[in-house]
Amino acid sequence: MHNAPTVEPLLTPAEVATIFRVDPKTVTRWAKAGKLTSIRTLGGHRRYKESEVRALLSGSTQQKSGE
Amino acid sequence: MHNAPTVEPLLTPAEVATIFRVDPKTVTRWAKAGKLTSIRTLGGHRRYKESEVRALLSGSTQQKSGE
DNA sequence: TAGTAGTGGGGTAATTGGGGGT
DNA sequence: CATGTCCCAATTACCCCACTAC
């Protein structure tokens, strides 16, 4: 088996959009605004760190039991 | 372990594809487009330099807030 | 030598990027 | 100011089969 280097799990724009229940275009705007760390493919498409997305899901705002 | 001189660690198309979160075929297109240095095996399969892949991941220029 | 997984090549549908407007 | 939608062009993903890698 090959020795795979350390890699960060990445998400596609559609994945992030589905998670946040928004349009993929909105995710792109977040990346442009610097709110999300975007890694570009060699073709220019963006990939997002899964770790950062999950961090934003549970670490940004406090979630209440009825919100 | 066999005698191995100083060589560049190579990655398979699947490895590179996993790192960039793309399809292995996409990595092949990058090689065809000259965006990636491809080393061919004697059978015609491609191998990619791990150093180059990581360099492309980090990006020569640090991304700033606001693209 | 045989078997399984990965890869190359070609073609087509879906996604994405970018700008503009609501 | 933030989000969703329409446009078009480029990039990417998935389908086939034949050959290579291990």
Short mmCIF file of C-alpha atoms (C1' of nucleotides) in Angstrom, two decimals:
data_model
loop_
_atom_site.label_atom_id
_atom_site.label_comp_id
_atom_site.label_asym_id
_atom_site.label_seq_id
_atom_site.Cartn_x
_atom_site.Cartn_y
_atom_site.Cartn_z
CA MET A 1 0.00 0.00 0.00
CA HIS A 2 1.21 3.45 -0.73
CA ASN A 3 2.09 5.94 1.87
CA ALA A 4 -0.48 8.67 1.46
CA PRO A 5 0.55 12.11 2.69
CA THR A 6 -1.46 13.95 5.28
CA VAL A 7 -4.51 15.38 3.59
CA GLU A 8 -7.33 17.56 4.82
CA PRO A 9 -10.75 16.24 3.93
CA LEU A 10 -12.25 18.64 1.42
CA LEU A 11 -15.84 19.37 0.48
CA THR A 12 -17.29 20.47 -2.83
CA PRO A 13 -19.38 23.66 -3.06
CA ALA A 14 -22.50 21.54 -3.45
CA GLU A 15 -21.65 19.66 -0.27
CA VAL A 16 -21.21 22.81 1.78
CA ALA A 17 -24.33 24.31 0.24
CA THR A 18 -26.34 21.25 1.24
CA ILE A 19 -24.99 21.37 4.77
CA PHE A 20 -25.90 25.02 5.26
CA ARG A 21 -29.10 24.76 3.25
CA VAL A 22 -28.07 27.59 0.96
CA ASP A 23 -27.31 28.03 -2.72
CA PRO A 24 -23.85 26.99 -3.94
CA LYS A 25 -23.44 30.57 -5.16
CA THR A 26 -23.79 31.75 -1.60
CA VAL A 27 -20.96 29.49 -0.51
CA THR A 28 -18.87 31.02 -3.26
CA ARG A 29 -19.64 34.48 -1.91
CA TRP A 30 -18.56 33.37 1.55
CA ALA A 31 -15.27 32.24 0.09
CA LYS A 32 -14.83 35.52 -1.77
CA ALA A 33 -15.58 37.40 1.43
CA GLY A 34 -12.91 35.43 3.24
CA LYS A 35 -15.40 33.84 5.60
CA LEU A 36 -14.43 30.41 4.33
CA THR A 37 -11.01 29.03 3.49
CA SER A 38 -11.15 28.04 -0.13
CA ILE A 39 -8.71 25.72 -1.85
CA ARG A 40 -8.81 25.95 -5.62
CA THR A 41 -8.41 23.06 -7.99
CA LEU A 42 -6.11 23.50 -10.96
CA GLY A 43 -9.22 24.30 -12.97
CA GLY A 44 -10.33 27.09 -10.68
CA HIS A 45 -13.06 25.28 -8.79
CA ARG A 46 -13.16 25.71 -5.03
CA ARG A 47 -12.87 23.05 -2.35
CA TYR A 48 -13.57 23.72 1.31
CA LYS A 49 -12.09 22.21 4.43
CA GLU A 50 -14.51 19.87 6.07
CA SER A 51 -12.97 20.62 9.45
CA GLU A 52 -13.63 24.32 9.05
CA VAL A 53 -17.19 23.77 7.92
CA ARG A 54 -17.92 21.56 10.90
CA ALA A 55 -16.26 24.09 13.18
CA LEU A 56 -18.55 26.80 11.84
CA LEU A 57 -21.54 24.60 12.33
CA SER A 58 -20.98 24.14 16.03
CA GLY A 59 -18.56 26.76 17.14
CA SER A 60 -19.71 30.07 15.78
CA THR A 61 -23.04 30.86 17.29
CA GLN A 62 -24.55 29.27 20.31
CA GLN A 63 -27.25 26.87 19.48
CA LYS A 64 -30.30 26.90 21.69
CA SER A 65 -32.78 24.15 22.17
CA GLY A 66 -35.49 26.10 20.46
CA GLU A 67 -33.75 28.16 17.83
CA MET B 1 14.30 -2.56 2.07
CA HIS B 2 15.87 -2.36 -1.32
CA ASN B 3 18.55 0.04 -2.29
CA ALA B 4 16.81 3.28 -3.12
CA PRO B 5 18.73 6.38 -4.13
CA THR B 6 17.40 9.85 -3.55
CA VAL B 7 14.18 10.02 -5.55
CA GLU B 8 11.12 12.23 -5.63
CA PRO B 9 8.18 10.63 -3.86
CA LEU B 10 5.56 9.90 -6.50
CA LEU B 11 1.80 9.78 -6.15
CA THR B 12 -0.72 7.78 -8.13
CA PRO B 13 -3.63 9.50 -9.91
CA ALA B 14 -5.96 8.23 -7.20
CA GLU B 15 -3.77 9.78 -4.51
CA VAL B 16 -3.72 13.18 -6.18
CA ALA B 17 -7.44 12.94 -6.85
CA THR B 18 -8.12 12.28 -3.18
CA ILE B 19 -5.99 15.22 -2.10
CA PHE B 20 -7.80 17.68 -4.39
CA ARG B 21 -11.17 16.03 -3.87
CA VAL B 22 -11.60 15.46 -7.61
CA ASP B 23 -11.98 12.53 -9.96
CA PRO B 24 -8.83 10.67 -11.05
CA LYS B 25 -9.80 11.52 -14.62
CA THR B 26 -9.57 15.18 -13.72
CA VAL B 27 -6.00 14.72 -12.58
CA THR B 28 -5.29 13.15 -15.95
CA ARG B 29 -6.70 16.22 -17.66
CA TRP B 30 -4.42 18.44 -15.57
CA ALA B 31 -1.49 16.39 -16.74
CA LYS B 32 -2.63 16.60 -20.35
CA ALA B 33 -3.01 20.35 -19.99
CA GLY B 34 0.50 20.63 -18.64
CA LYS B 35 -0.67 21.91 -15.26
CA LEU B 36 0.96 18.93 -13.55
CA THR B 37 4.31 17.32 -14.19
CA SER B 38 3.50 13.76 -15.15
CA ILE B 39 6.00 10.96 -15.06
CA ARG B 40 4.96 7.96 -17.13
CA THR B 41 5.54 4.39 -16.15
CA LEU B 42 6.79 1.93 -18.75
CA GLY B 43 3.16 0.94 -19.30
CA GLY B 44 1.94 4.44 -19.94
CA HIS B 45 0.41 5.19 -16.56
CA ARG B 46 1.12 8.54 -14.92
CA ARG B 47 2.79 9.30 -11.61
CA TYR B 48 2.96 12.74 -10.03
CA LYS B 49 5.51 14.41 -7.80
CA GLU B 50 4.26 14.70 -4.27
CA SER B 51 6.32 17.86 -3.77
CA GLU B 52 4.64 19.53 -6.72
CA VAL B 53 1.18 18.48 -5.62
CA ARG B 54 1.69 19.87 -2.14
CA ALA B 55 3.12 23.04 -3.61
CA LEU B 56 -0.01 23.50 -5.70
CA LEU B 57 -2.19 22.82 -2.68
CA SER B 58 -0.58 25.45 -0.52
CA GLY B 59 -0.40 27.79 -3.43
CA SER B 60 2.65 29.89 -4.22
CA THR B 61 0.83 32.93 -2.98
CA GLN B 62 -0.91 32.96 0.33
CA GLN B 63 -4.58 33.64 -0.06
CA LYS B 64 -5.83 36.78 1.59
CA SER B 65 -9.17 37.65 3.02
CA GLY B 66 -11.34 38.62 0.15
CA GLU B 67 -9.71 36.72 -2.72
"C1'" DT C 1 0.13 -17.65 -14.44
"C1'" DA C 2 -3.95 -15.86 -12.73
"C1'" DG C 3 -6.88 -12.41 -10.39
"C1'" DT C 4 -8.25 -7.83 -8.68
"C1'" DA C 5 -7.80 -2.99 -8.61
"C1'" DG C 6 -6.31 1.08 -10.91
"C1'" DT C 7 -5.51 3.69 -15.20
"C1'" DG C 8 -5.94 5.49 -20.00
"C1'" DG C 9 -8.88 7.06 -23.78
"C1'" DG C 10 -13.25 8.90 -25.59
"C1'" DG C 11 -17.79 10.90 -25.08
"C1'" DT C 12 -21.71 13.10 -22.60
"C1'" DA C 13 -24.33 15.19 -18.56
"C1'" DA C 14 -23.88 17.88 -14.32
"C1'" DT C 15 -21.49 21.27 -11.56
"C1'" DT C 16 -18.89 25.54 -11.02
"C1'" DG C 17 -17.11 30.23 -11.93
"C1'" DG C 18 -18.03 34.96 -13.12
"C1'" DG C 19 -20.94 38.96 -14.02
"C1'" DG C 20 -25.27 41.18 -13.58
"C1'" DG C 21 -29.82 42.10 -11.73
"C1'" DT C 22 -33.90 41.28 -8.07
"C1'" DC D 1 -25.63 44.02 2.91
"C1'" DA D 2 -26.86 39.21 2.06
"C1'" DT D 3 -29.20 35.74 -0.82
"C1'" DG D 4 -31.34 33.61 -5.03
"C1'" DT D 5 -31.75 33.52 -9.99
"C1'" DC D 6 -30.48 34.01 -15.17
"C1'" DC D 7 -26.96 34.16 -18.60
"C1'" DC D 8 -22.71 31.74 -20.84
"C1'" DA D 9 -18.11 29.45 -20.83
"C1'" DA D 10 -15.10 26.40 -18.57
"C1'" DT D 11 -14.26 22.62 -15.58
"C1'" DT D 12 -15.51 18.45 -13.59
"C1'" DA D 13 -18.01 13.82 -12.95
"C1'" DC D 14 -19.69 9.46 -14.66
"C1'" DC D 15 -20.47 6.04 -18.59
"C1'" DC D 16 -18.26 2.57 -21.65
"C1'" DC D 17 -14.04 -0.88 -22.67
"C1'" DA D 18 -8.91 -2.38 -23.05
"C1'" DC D 19 -4.57 -2.41 -20.85
"C1'" DT D 20 -1.33 -1.85 -16.93
"C1'" DA D 21 0.18 -2.47 -11.91
"C1'" DC D 22 0.79 -5.43 -8.21
#
